[in-house]
Amino acid sequence: MTDPKRRRLLKAGGALLAAGSLPLSLVELAFGKDRREHFSFAYLSDSHITHVRGREFVRNWDRGLIRAVAESNLLDPRPDFIFYGGDIAQLGKPEEIDHGLEILSALRGEVHHVMGEHDYYLDLGEHWRKRLGPDHYSFDHKGVHFVVLNSILTFDDWTYHRWSSAAERMHQMARLDNPQGSPFMVGESQRAWLKKDLDTVSHDTPVVVFSHSPLQKIYKGWNFWTDDAEQVQALLQPFDKVTVLYGHVHQIQYNQIGNISFHAAMATAWPWPYPSSYRQQAAYLPKLTVNMNRADPFFERDATGWQFIDLDSGKVDVHYLLPGNRNRVVAWDGKAGHPVDTRYQAEADRIPPQTHY
Amino acid sequence: MNGRFCTAGLLAVFTAAASAAPLGLPPVPVPADNPQSPAKIRLGERLFNDARFSADGKVSCATCHVPAKAFTDDLPVSKGFRGLTGTRNAPTVINAAYMKTLFWDGREPDLEGQSKQPPVNPVEGGLPDHAPLLEVIRKDPGYVKDFRTVFSVEPEDIDMDQVAKAIASFERTLVSGDSPFDRYYFGGDSGALNAAQQRGLRVFTGKGRCVSCHRIEQTQALFTDNRFHNIGVGFRKIRGREQETARQFLQAKRAGAKVDVAVLTREKVSELGRLAVSGNLTRVGAFKTPTLRNVARTAPYMHDGSLATLEEVVDFYNNGGRVRESDPLSPFLSGGIRPLGLDAQEKRDLVAFMKALTSPGLDRLATRGGRNHD
C-alpha cells in the first residue's frame, strides 16, 4: 500500500476541500510518478426530468441537472469520463429521456450510463437503449475493469402479466412503500454474463461496478435493495479491490462488505430521507454511513448535488459537491479497511441534527 | 426616538446596556478582543474619514461609504484613487455590524479584517502597502495621542490591527432599526404600514419568496441569511467563459494571486463570486445576501450596481433572475430563483414595502459620520 503518502494526501485534500479548493492538481503531483494508477471521473445521477405537457418540463429538476452539468464542466484537470447513474426520466417517457440527454450533451467528455427504473418501466428500456446502447457492458480504463449492470429488473410475471398498460406499470414502480411493488434484481441471465465477463479478469485487477440500485440490501419498501445482491456480491468477492457505485437512493451512503466497498451518489433532483427515519419497517442502513442531516425545505437544492471520484491504486475516494452545504469526502482508509468520511466519521466530529419543536 | 442615533445615545448603548438595540434588531455582536469604548469609537470615526490613507490623498472609507448617502455612494461601482473604478457596488455600512462575512463575496470574516483591504487595493486606495498609512498616523500628534489613550501604544507600535479595530468599533455604532416595518411587525403599531405596504409584506413573505433569503425572524429582522446565492446578476459578463475564467483564476490563486485585487480589477473574475474565495465549484457567481434595511436609500442595486431602481430589482426577480424574460438564464442559478408571476399591483406593493424599511434618523447618523475631525 502507498499508505503514508496517501494519508498525507488525504489530509491535504480534506483540508483543502474544507476550504473548498480542488485537490486534483495536488493529487496529480503526488502520484505523478505513476499516473496510470490514478485518475478521476465525475458522477451525476437521478435527475428525474419530468414532462408536464408540450415542451414544458418541471423546472426545478431541469435546473438541478443544468447546474450539476455546468459545475462539473469546471473540474480542472478534466475527469477522464463522466458517469450518469440512472433515472434521467421520471416516468420513462421518450420526451423526458431526450430532454435529459439534451441537457447532458453540454458535458465536456465521454459519458457512460446505467439504466434506472424510471428510465425502464414504461417501454422496458426501448427508447433508452435506442439512445444509449446496451444496458449492461464492461470496459477497461487505465488498468481498472468497469462493469455496468442493469439492477432494476424484476420478476417476469410482475413486468409482463400484471398491468393493464405500460403507464400503469411505470406508475406502480415509481411508488414508494407500494404493496403492489416488486423488488429489483440483476437476474439470472445478467449474472451469468457477469460471471463470464469476470472470468477473463485477473483477481488483482481493480473492479468498479456501476448499478442503479444498491447491490446490497438496505430498505425493501423503497427498493434501496437488490434481491439477488448476495449472488452478485459472491461473483465480486474473489477480487482484491472492488467498488460498487450506485444511484437511486439520493443520499450519501457507504459500506464495506468483505472486499467490496459501496458508495451511493447524490441526486441532482431531490433528496430522500434516510430509511432509518422511517420506523415501521426494518431498515439496514450501513452502520458505517454518517447520515446527512435532514434537508432544509426552504433551500431548494439542499441535500442534492453531484460527485467526482478519485481512483488511486484501484480504491475509490468520493468527493460530494453539495450546493449550499459543506462538501464531503468519503475516502478509502487502508488502515481501517473501509471507506471513511474524512471529516465527520468520528462520533464527536458530527453535527447534531437540529431539534424541531 | 431619534435620540438613540446621536453620539451620546449610542455610546450609552455600547458602553452600558446592550439590550437597548433598536427595534427590530438584536444587540450588536462585539468581539471579545475589541470591546467598544467612546474614545475608540471617536478614533475610528476619524480614521474612517481620513483621505490621507490613499495614493492621491483623496480617498477615505467615506469616499465610497458617504455618510450623507446612507454610507453608500450612489454609483454602480465605486471610484477609487485617480477615479479608477472597480467591479463592485459599495454596500452600506449601516448594520454591517451584523454581517457574518464582509464584502459581497464574504472574503473577510469580520469588520476588523475588512477595512485593511481597500487602502492597498490598486483600484481603491492605491497604496503599495500599509506602511504609508501607518506613517501618516505616527506623525499626526492627534492620532498619536488617541492611539496612546485607546491602545496604550507608542507611535512606533501603532499597527494595522489597531487601526482596523478602531474603524470596526466606529462601524458597530452605525446601526439602525425602528423603521415603519419594525414598528408594525415588532412594535405592535398596526398603523405604521399603509395598506400597500402591508400587502407588500405579504408578497415579500409569500408569493415573492423574498424572505427565504432576506430573513425576518420572530423577534428581529436582519433581512439577510448571511449566505451566498447565484441570482443571475452579472451572468452576461461571463457567459460562455466560466470554465476558462475559473480555471485561469484558480491556477493564478494557487500561484499566489490575491483575491481582492483580482476580483476588483478583472470583470470576469469578479463574476465568479464566492467561488473566487472558496474555490468551491458549487458557489459560481454566488454573492452574499445584502440586508434590505434602508434599501430605498442605497440605489443602485446588486453586487455590480447593474439595477438602478427597486422596480428594476423586482422585475429581475419576477423574470426568474434576468432583466428581460427573453434573456438567457445562468446555468449556475440558485434553486430558489424562478419566475414569480407577480402582477403589476403586487410588484408596486412590494416596492412600497421596501420603502417602509427606511430607519428614521439616518440623517442624524450622516451628520455625525460626516463631521470633520481635522
XYZ file of C-alpha atoms in Angstrom:
731
model
C 0.000 0.000 0.000
C 1.043 3.579 -0.525
C -0.476 4.415 2.798
C 1.829 7.037 4.348
C 1.904 9.091 1.167
C -1.768 8.531 0.653
C -2.678 9.595 4.154
C -0.746 12.833 3.732
C -2.567 13.432 0.513
C -5.952 12.726 2.001
C -5.185 15.076 4.820
C -4.183 17.791 2.391
C -7.110 17.020 0.135
C -9.558 17.028 3.013
C -8.286 20.296 4.401
C -8.398 21.937 1.032
C -11.856 20.681 0.347
C -12.880 22.005 3.713
C -11.842 25.375 2.426
C -13.496 24.304 -0.791
C -10.473 24.088 -3.025
C -9.856 21.479 -5.628
C -7.277 18.930 -4.622
C -6.943 17.406 -8.065
C -3.789 19.186 -9.060
C -2.166 18.089 -5.811
C -3.275 14.552 -6.449
C -1.686 14.650 -9.844
C 1.538 15.904 -8.321
C 1.617 13.340 -5.564
C 1.047 10.467 -7.955
C 2.845 11.897 -10.909
C 5.346 9.077 -10.962
C 2.748 6.512 -11.846
C -0.148 8.275 -13.470
C -1.640 5.021 -14.687
C -2.586 4.329 -11.102
C -4.558 7.471 -10.562
C -7.406 9.100 -12.406
C -10.741 10.695 -11.708
C -14.210 10.751 -13.201
C -17.342 12.770 -12.487
C -20.595 11.129 -11.440
C -24.036 12.686 -11.923
C -27.267 10.879 -11.121
C -31.029 10.845 -10.657
C -32.284 13.941 -12.436
C -35.880 12.691 -12.801
C -36.660 15.012 -15.704
C -40.428 15.297 -15.639
C -42.538 16.089 -18.664
C -45.560 18.297 -18.000
C -47.016 18.965 -21.462
C -45.761 20.026 -24.886
C -42.275 21.469 -24.407
C -42.833 22.032 -20.691
C -40.829 20.157 -18.056
C -40.668 20.524 -14.266
C -38.338 23.459 -13.877
C -36.660 22.523 -10.611
C -35.417 19.152 -11.901
C -34.211 20.753 -15.139
C -32.296 23.400 -13.196
C -30.729 20.827 -10.879
C -29.283 18.883 -13.798
C -28.266 22.003 -15.733
C -26.389 23.255 -12.688
C -24.609 19.949 -11.999
C -23.527 19.757 -15.651
C -22.198 23.326 -15.584
C -20.369 22.802 -12.287
C -18.792 19.511 -13.292
C -17.586 21.152 -16.502
C -15.387 23.347 -14.283
C -13.360 20.421 -12.944
C -9.700 21.052 -13.645
C -7.865 18.939 -14.592
C -10.649 17.317 -16.591
C -12.002 13.975 -15.348
C -11.303 11.043 -17.682
C -15.011 10.489 -18.247
C -18.417 11.164 -16.725
C -20.766 8.559 -15.391
C -24.518 9.023 -15.213
C -26.170 6.872 -12.516
C -29.655 6.424 -13.975
C -33.172 7.872 -13.665
C -32.738 10.573 -16.271
C -36.515 10.397 -16.621
C -39.352 10.392 -14.102
C -41.958 8.310 -15.934
C -39.822 6.777 -18.662
C -41.202 8.952 -21.461
C -39.081 9.400 -24.587
C -39.598 13.172 -24.181
C -38.052 13.007 -20.726
C -35.079 10.903 -21.786
C -34.474 13.108 -24.834
C -34.750 16.324 -22.818
C -32.391 14.975 -20.144
C -29.869 13.847 -22.751
C -30.070 17.252 -24.382
C -29.072 18.877 -21.069
C -26.366 16.239 -20.552
C -24.996 16.923 -24.020
C -23.359 20.065 -22.565
C -20.998 17.832 -20.560
C -17.376 18.079 -21.631
C -16.269 14.482 -22.054
C -17.419 10.959 -22.728
C -20.487 9.853 -20.735
C -21.371 6.310 -19.602
C -24.893 5.495 -18.457
C -26.642 2.954 -16.273
C -30.371 2.187 -16.525
C -32.689 3.377 -13.745
C -36.179 2.042 -13.072
C -37.660 5.408 -14.081
C -35.982 5.011 -17.459
C -37.212 1.450 -17.877
C -40.713 0.541 -16.780
C -42.693 2.439 -19.425
C -41.251 0.862 -22.584
C -38.937 -1.659 -20.867
C -35.924 0.444 -21.774
C -36.527 0.536 -25.516
C -36.042 4.276 -26.006
C -33.175 4.419 -23.518
C -31.328 1.625 -25.367
C -32.044 3.284 -28.694
C -30.333 6.462 -27.477
C -27.625 4.971 -25.264
C -26.965 1.380 -26.295
C -26.816 -1.798 -24.211
C -27.835 -1.711 -20.554
C -25.041 -3.986 -19.348
C -21.470 -3.991 -20.560
C -17.901 -3.698 -19.369
C -14.864 -1.654 -20.320
C -11.289 -1.232 -19.166
C -9.683 2.075 -18.334
C -6.146 2.671 -17.076
C -5.888 -0.770 -15.531
C -9.337 -0.767 -13.909
C -12.145 -3.090 -15.062
C -15.501 -1.273 -15.140
C -18.782 -3.173 -15.228
C -22.216 -1.651 -15.867
C -25.238 -3.678 -14.720
C -28.973 -3.243 -15.089
C -30.003 -3.922 -11.487
C -33.598 -2.687 -11.647
C -35.207 -5.709 -13.354
C -37.818 -7.737 -11.521
C -39.927 -10.899 -11.857
C -41.256 -11.501 -15.360
C -44.722 -12.094 -14.001
C -44.783 -8.603 -12.475
C -43.297 -6.972 -15.550
C -45.309 -8.703 -18.263
C -48.543 -10.033 -16.854
C -49.809 -7.800 -14.102
C -50.704 -4.418 -15.604
C -53.314 -3.104 -17.976
C -50.922 -0.610 -19.537
C -47.281 0.324 -19.710
C -48.062 3.620 -17.982
C -49.714 1.786 -15.081
C -46.635 -0.425 -14.720
C -44.396 2.642 -14.654
C -46.541 4.395 -12.055
C -46.593 1.309 -9.844
C -42.809 1.021 -9.910
C -42.432 4.737 -9.168
C -44.343 4.464 -5.896
C -42.690 4.064 -2.505
C -43.945 1.594 0.084
C -46.167 0.134 -2.574
C -47.767 -3.176 -1.567
C -48.113 -3.861 -5.330
C -44.397 -3.197 -5.859
C -41.702 -5.678 -6.641
C -38.044 -5.935 -5.614
C -35.225 -5.072 -8.019
C -32.806 -7.716 -9.208
C -29.935 -8.193 -11.627
C -31.406 -11.516 -12.708
C -30.030 -14.862 -13.734
C -29.005 -14.140 -17.300
C -27.090 -10.981 -16.406
C -25.394 -12.781 -13.517
C -24.305 -15.483 -15.975
C -22.985 -12.759 -18.277
C -21.171 -11.130 -15.329
C -19.553 -14.407 -14.320
C -18.304 -14.922 -17.835
C -17.089 -11.332 -18.094
C -15.168 -11.549 -14.816
C -13.642 -14.928 -15.716
C -11.243 -13.144 -18.035
C -10.121 -10.612 -15.380
C -7.234 -11.319 -13.003
C -8.076 -11.062 -9.317
C -5.592 -8.281 -8.671
C -7.283 -6.045 -11.244
C -9.365 -3.356 -9.526
C -13.055 -3.753 -10.399
C -15.625 -0.959 -10.303
C -19.288 -1.881 -10.754
C -21.986 0.629 -11.657
C -25.569 -0.197 -10.794
C -28.622 1.967 -10.262
C -29.902 0.280 -7.109
C -27.542 -0.621 -4.269
C -26.107 -4.128 -4.746
C -26.778 -4.551 -1.028
C -29.970 -4.716 0.995
C -30.909 -1.569 2.896
C -34.649 -0.941 2.784
C -37.005 -3.009 0.701
C -40.028 -0.693 0.733
C -38.184 1.920 -1.292
C -36.144 -0.586 -3.292
C -32.960 0.532 -1.555
C -32.438 -3.104 -2.286
C -31.378 -5.640 -4.901
C -32.933 -9.040 -4.295
C -30.040 -11.092 -5.658
C -27.407 -8.808 -4.097
C -25.678 -11.693 -2.294
C -25.278 -13.668 -5.511
C -23.791 -10.666 -7.318
C -21.514 -9.955 -4.355
C -20.328 -13.581 -4.412
C -19.134 -13.091 -8.005
C -17.232 -9.959 -6.940
C -15.672 -11.113 -3.650
C -12.734 -13.019 -5.240
C -11.265 -9.733 -6.459
C -8.843 -7.856 -4.213
C -10.316 -4.417 -4.805
C -13.961 -3.998 -5.704
C -16.135 -0.918 -5.557
C -19.859 -0.668 -6.258
C -21.163 2.793 -7.160
C -24.917 3.285 -7.243
C -27.559 5.992 -7.589
C -31.258 5.623 -6.749
C -31.060 6.490 -3.054
C -30.460 10.269 -3.422
C -28.260 10.398 -0.344
C -24.769 9.689 0.951
C -24.351 6.029 1.858
C -21.227 3.926 2.105
C -20.415 0.479 3.321
C -17.863 -2.294 3.259
C -18.799 -5.963 2.809
C -15.728 -8.164 2.581
C -13.627 -6.893 -0.309
C -16.421 -4.748 -1.672
C -16.726 -1.032 -0.950
C -20.084 0.598 -1.631
C -20.776 4.271 -2.337
C -24.043 5.997 -3.230
C -24.441 9.148 -5.320
C -26.441 12.288 -4.677
C -29.358 13.149 -6.941
C -29.472 16.373 -8.898
C -33.252 16.431 -8.355
C -34.265 15.976 -4.699
C -33.040 14.296 -1.505
C -34.685 11.254 0.075
C -34.835 10.956 3.834
C -32.816 8.114 5.332
C -34.946 4.996 5.660
C -33.814 4.748 9.272
C -36.080 7.729 9.921
C -38.988 5.564 8.791
C -39.673 3.228 11.664
C -42.494 0.986 10.581
C -40.307 -1.406 8.617
C -36.886 -2.910 9.097
C -34.108 -0.845 7.535
C -30.474 -1.805 7.310
C -28.622 1.418 6.699
C -24.915 0.563 6.921
C -23.559 1.465 10.350
C -20.537 2.970 8.672
C -22.595 5.688 6.979
C -22.627 9.103 8.603
C -26.020 10.460 7.562
C -26.518 13.882 6.143
C -28.765 15.829 8.415
C -32.301 16.436 7.251
C -32.608 18.698 4.231
C -33.759 22.264 4.711
C -37.073 22.506 2.843
C -36.584 26.249 2.336
C -33.427 25.650 0.396
C -34.271 24.211 -2.971
C -31.001 22.475 -3.782
C -30.216 21.376 -0.236
C -29.045 17.779 0.087
C -28.752 17.391 -3.668
C -25.538 17.503 -5.645
C -23.057 15.542 -7.700
C -19.677 13.961 -7.141
C -16.267 13.382 -8.573
C -14.382 10.227 -7.875
C -10.665 9.650 -7.499
C -9.319 6.220 -8.188
C -5.961 5.594 -6.648
C -4.424 2.147 -6.853
C -7.898 0.841 -7.566
C -9.553 2.229 -4.438
C -12.186 4.915 -4.598
C -12.489 8.323 -2.913
C -15.823 10.070 -3.449
C -15.939 13.864 -3.338
C -19.509 15.057 -2.865
C -20.262 18.556 -4.171
C -23.273 19.819 -2.290
C -24.794 23.196 -3.201
C -25.379 25.260 -0.087
C -23.711 22.662 2.108
C -20.187 21.879 3.104
C -18.792 19.415 0.604
C -17.980 15.942 1.887
C -15.286 13.417 1.047
C -15.714 9.711 1.696
C -12.317 8.115 1.130
C -10.800 4.674 1.349
C -8.946 4.213 4.618
C -6.397 1.438 4.141
C -5.755 1.070 7.841
C -9.431 0.744 8.761
C -10.111 -1.395 5.689
C -13.227 0.544 4.713
C -14.311 3.968 3.441
C -14.495 6.801 5.953
C -15.843 10.298 5.887
C -12.727 12.452 6.091
C -14.387 14.998 8.367
C -17.379 13.544 10.159
C -16.581 9.850 10.729
C -15.737 10.148 14.416
C -18.849 10.454 16.554
C -17.500 13.607 18.218
C -16.960 15.364 14.879
C -20.549 15.096 13.690
C -23.001 17.969 13.624
C -26.029 17.089 15.734
C -29.280 17.370 13.796
C -31.446 20.361 14.592
C -34.158 19.689 17.133
C -37.537 20.757 15.842
C -40.341 21.805 18.109
C -36.784 58.494 19.429
C -34.093 59.885 17.189
C -32.007 60.436 20.291
C -30.701 56.900 20.027
C -28.809 57.918 16.938
C -26.898 60.777 18.489
C -23.417 60.053 19.715
C -24.275 60.275 23.374
C -27.176 57.871 22.966
C -25.092 55.374 21.008
C -22.273 55.465 23.473
C -24.734 54.759 26.215
C -25.925 51.761 24.225
C -22.486 50.338 23.661
C -20.908 51.027 26.960
C -23.814 50.085 29.143
C -26.948 48.320 28.013
C -26.547 46.008 25.023
C -30.244 45.280 25.281
C -31.047 48.781 24.072
C -30.675 47.712 20.441
C -33.055 49.499 18.061
C -36.475 47.972 17.495
C -36.199 45.049 15.100
C -32.500 44.395 15.632
C -30.605 42.175 18.051
C -27.787 43.535 20.226
C -24.724 44.311 18.130
C -22.220 41.470 18.391
C -18.921 42.800 19.726
C -15.819 40.585 19.588
C -14.216 39.905 22.964
C -10.845 41.214 21.790
C -12.244 44.518 20.574
C -14.603 45.969 23.184
C -16.332 49.242 22.429
C -15.195 52.432 24.146
C -16.108 56.060 23.463
C -12.500 57.019 22.730
C -12.028 54.094 20.352
C -15.241 54.899 18.502
C -14.179 58.531 18.090
C -10.774 57.434 16.829
C -12.392 55.006 14.403
C -14.645 57.704 13.056
C -11.696 59.969 12.382
C -9.798 57.177 10.617
C -12.919 56.351 8.571
C -12.972 59.896 7.225
C -9.248 60.382 6.665
C -8.457 60.690 2.952
C -4.705 60.655 3.509
C -4.828 56.854 3.541
C -4.731 56.682 -0.264
C -2.214 57.172 -3.047
C -3.641 60.504 -4.175
C -4.705 61.694 -0.736
C -8.326 61.908 -1.799
C -9.889 58.548 -0.889
C -11.132 57.622 2.561
C -13.604 54.962 3.671
C -16.177 57.753 3.494
C -15.471 58.329 -0.196
C -17.469 55.239 -1.143
C -19.414 54.935 2.101
C -20.694 58.503 2.134
C -22.425 59.278 5.417
C -24.918 61.595 3.732
C -25.802 58.877 1.211
C -26.671 56.202 3.755
C -23.000 55.174 3.733
C -23.004 54.218 0.059
C -22.008 56.304 -2.966
C -24.937 56.278 -5.428
C -22.613 54.789 -8.057
C -22.980 51.429 -9.823
C -19.377 50.566 -8.922
C -17.139 52.578 -6.631
C -14.426 55.012 -7.673
C -11.004 54.782 -6.086
C -7.926 56.950 -6.333
C -7.476 58.870 -9.594
C -11.057 57.963 -10.431
C -10.252 54.315 -11.082
C -13.284 52.062 -10.934
C -13.628 48.562 -9.556
C -16.250 45.917 -10.256
C -18.465 46.067 -7.185
C -21.168 48.281 -5.747
C -20.410 49.853 -2.352
C -22.703 48.256 0.227
C -23.951 50.409 3.085
C -22.000 50.329 6.339
C -25.237 50.767 8.266
C -25.949 47.483 10.074
C -22.802 45.894 8.599
C -22.055 45.114 12.249
C -24.449 42.168 11.969
C -22.829 40.618 8.888
C -21.131 37.259 9.422
C -18.830 37.862 6.478
C -17.764 41.090 4.797
C -17.575 42.084 1.127
C -20.001 40.819 -1.499
C -18.046 37.575 -1.721
C -17.526 37.300 2.051
C -13.755 37.202 1.706
C -13.241 38.646 5.180
C -14.883 37.190 8.276
C -15.307 40.440 10.213
C -15.185 44.227 10.147
C -11.660 44.140 11.575
C -10.474 42.239 8.501
C -12.497 44.249 6.024
C -11.039 47.733 6.466
C -7.463 46.614 5.848
C -8.064 45.769 2.183
C -9.312 48.924 0.400
C -6.347 51.235 1.167
C -3.979 48.837 -0.600
C -6.242 47.759 -3.454
C -4.938 49.027 -6.823
C -8.330 50.496 -7.788
C -9.340 51.765 -4.357
C -6.774 53.398 -2.051
C -3.909 52.553 -4.384
C -1.227 52.352 -1.688
C 1.535 49.790 -2.290
C 1.205 48.519 1.290
C 0.073 49.721 4.713
C 3.364 51.473 5.588
C 2.481 54.956 4.220
C -0.837 54.854 6.067
C 0.867 53.997 9.358
C 3.437 56.739 8.726
C 0.664 59.345 8.443
C -0.783 58.187 11.739
C 2.555 58.063 13.567
C 3.364 61.633 12.501
C -0.022 63.055 13.438
C 0.033 64.304 17.036
C -3.730 63.885 17.381
C -3.605 60.243 16.288
C -0.552 59.590 18.483
C -2.456 60.884 21.480
C -5.585 58.897 20.622
C -3.756 55.622 19.974
C -1.921 56.075 23.264
C -5.252 56.551 25.052
C -7.092 53.736 23.299
C -4.447 51.084 22.734
C -1.690 52.183 25.189
C 0.874 52.179 22.362
C 3.741 54.451 21.452
C 3.855 55.695 17.814
C 6.320 53.054 16.627
C 3.992 50.294 17.889
C 0.873 51.515 16.090
C -0.163 48.796 13.656
C -2.937 47.945 11.200
C -4.724 45.696 13.677
C -5.304 48.684 15.928
C -6.369 50.878 13.016
C -8.848 48.226 11.876
C -10.158 47.668 15.401
C -10.893 51.362 15.859
C -12.664 51.608 12.494
C -14.690 48.482 13.304
C -15.702 49.973 16.655
C -16.981 53.065 14.898
C -18.843 50.966 12.332
C -20.533 48.992 15.122
C -22.267 52.207 16.137
C -23.817 52.584 12.685
C -26.906 50.532 13.360
C -30.444 51.482 12.605
C -33.769 49.724 13.033
C -37.062 51.196 14.158
C -38.366 51.510 10.601
C -42.115 51.647 9.903
C -41.867 47.891 9.267
C -40.287 47.345 12.700
C -42.949 49.405 14.412
C -45.657 47.450 12.574
C -44.186 43.971 12.928
C -42.314 44.046 16.224
C -43.806 47.139 17.896
C -47.469 46.314 17.545
C -48.306 49.564 15.727
C -50.770 48.396 13.095
C -50.901 51.863 11.565
C -47.155 52.029 10.904
C -47.542 50.499 7.437
C -50.099 51.745 4.931
C -52.348 49.337 3.034
C -49.985 48.962 0.065
C -47.032 48.296 2.357
C -49.000 45.701 4.298
C -49.909 43.945 1.039
C -46.262 44.241 0.028
C -45.200 42.476 3.223
C -47.492 39.591 2.277
C -45.889 39.410 -1.169
C -42.470 39.598 0.490
C -43.162 36.620 2.735
C -45.428 34.755 0.295
C -45.589 34.722 -3.454
C -42.434 36.826 -3.851
C -40.464 34.374 -1.657
C -38.073 37.211 -0.772
C -37.997 36.202 2.890
C -36.286 32.875 2.084
C -33.005 34.782 1.950
C -33.857 38.260 3.275
C -34.922 36.884 6.603
C -37.447 38.110 9.116
C -37.229 36.243 12.421
C -39.638 36.165 15.339
C -38.003 38.935 17.349
C -35.730 40.637 14.825
C -35.082 41.083 11.149
C -31.629 41.400 9.619
C -33.084 40.855 6.124
C -30.157 38.607 5.256
C -29.342 34.927 5.714
C -25.605 35.645 5.599
C -25.305 33.087 2.794
C -24.245 33.185 -0.842
C -26.568 32.732 -3.792
C -26.333 32.939 -7.557
C -29.358 35.017 -8.517
C -28.297 35.576 -12.119
C -26.823 39.077 -11.775
C -23.740 39.657 -13.904
C -24.112 36.374 -15.780
C -23.977 38.069 -19.168
C -20.485 39.338 -18.446
C -19.087 35.841 -18.011
C -21.449 33.761 -20.155
C -19.628 31.037 -22.050
C -16.327 31.973 -20.377
C -16.968 30.446 -16.953
C -14.712 27.425 -17.444
C -11.793 29.393 -18.776
C -12.175 32.161 -16.183
C -12.454 29.760 -13.244
C -9.546 27.632 -14.442
C -7.231 30.575 -15.032
C -8.150 32.295 -11.787
C -7.869 29.197 -9.585
C -4.484 28.420 -11.104
C -3.339 32.005 -10.501
C -4.661 31.847 -6.943
C -2.715 28.673 -6.237
C 0.348 30.530 -7.510
C -0.299 33.320 -5.024
C -2.597 35.831 -6.756
C -4.574 37.999 -4.336
C -8.341 37.534 -4.387
C -9.251 41.149 -3.610
C -7.026 42.507 -6.375
C -8.241 40.009 -8.958
C -11.953 40.409 -8.265
C -11.879 44.208 -8.290
C -9.665 44.633 -11.338
C -10.947 41.878 -13.610
C -14.587 41.959 -14.540
C -14.919 38.279 -15.413
C -13.108 37.118 -12.287
C -15.438 39.318 -10.249
C -18.377 37.357 -11.626
C -17.013 34.125 -10.177
C -18.411 35.412 -6.876
C -17.878 33.210 -3.848
C -16.007 30.634 -5.948
C -13.063 33.039 -6.098
C -12.836 32.967 -2.304
C -13.620 29.334 -1.508
C -12.670 27.522 -4.714
C -15.892 25.566 -4.239
C -17.448 24.734 -7.621
C -20.963 24.948 -6.181
C -20.521 28.684 -5.491
C -20.084 30.037 -9.011
C -21.468 33.573 -9.272
C -22.795 33.376 -5.730
C -22.843 36.621 -3.771
C -23.798 37.443 -0.216
C -27.395 38.321 0.556
C -27.345 42.028 1.465
C -29.614 43.499 4.109
C -32.668 45.310 2.795
C -32.771 47.815 5.624
C -32.710 51.346 4.172
C -32.765 49.847 0.687
C -34.744 52.807 -0.675
C -31.674 54.926 0.127
C -28.964 52.659 -1.299
C -29.536 52.568 -5.083
C -28.215 51.343 -7.443
C -28.539 47.661 -6.580
C -26.822 44.264 -6.795
C -23.131 43.441 -6.478
C -22.334 45.222 -9.732
C -24.817 48.073 -9.316
C -26.480 46.958 -12.526
C -30.072 47.650 -11.454
C -30.960 51.311 -10.940
C -34.274 51.147 -9.137
C -36.281 48.924 -6.816
C -38.763 48.464 -9.639
C -35.992 47.017 -11.812
C -34.956 44.725 -8.973
C -38.489 43.381 -8.605
C -38.725 42.798 -12.359
C -35.384 40.995 -12.290
C -36.611 38.521 -9.690
C -40.038 38.266 -11.263
C -38.354 37.180 -14.503
C -36.538 34.399 -12.642
C -33.106 36.005 -12.401
C -32.836 38.072 -15.586
C -33.564 41.598 -16.757
C -35.822 40.524 -19.615
C -37.829 37.340 -19.926
C -36.051 36.646 -23.204
C -32.560 36.793 -21.617
C -30.651 33.535 -21.087
C -30.545 32.049 -17.579
C -27.304 31.270 -15.809
C -26.814 27.504 -15.556
C -25.410 28.116 -12.068
C -28.620 29.770 -10.826
C -29.619 29.070 -7.219
C -32.599 26.774 -6.827
C -34.792 29.423 -5.223
C -34.621 31.767 -8.210
C -37.532 31.182 -10.558
C -40.253 33.209 -12.275
C -42.612 34.546 -9.625
C -45.678 35.516 -11.634
C -46.235 38.778 -9.752
C -48.786 41.114 -11.311
C -48.366 44.891 -11.590
C -50.159 45.558 -8.310
C -48.061 43.009 -6.418
C -44.875 44.488 -7.817
C -45.934 48.001 -6.777
C -46.840 46.755 -3.302
C -43.501 45.032 -2.913
C -41.669 48.239 -3.748
C -43.903 50.141 -1.311
C -43.000 47.626 1.391
C -39.270 48.017 0.759
C -39.671 51.762 1.220
C -41.008 51.024 4.701
C -37.610 49.603 5.682
C -36.010 53.029 5.973
C -34.996 53.936 9.504
C -35.687 57.371 10.899
C -32.608 59.259 11.957
C -30.396 58.264 9.042
C -29.630 61.905 8.502
C -28.518 62.211 12.095
C -26.128 59.303 11.538
C -24.898 61.134 8.485
C -24.299 64.402 10.267
C -22.309 62.633 12.889
C -20.373 60.498 10.442
C -19.617 63.449 8.203
C -18.136 65.615 10.920
C -14.647 66.735 10.021
C -12.150 65.965 12.734
C -9.218 67.592 11.024
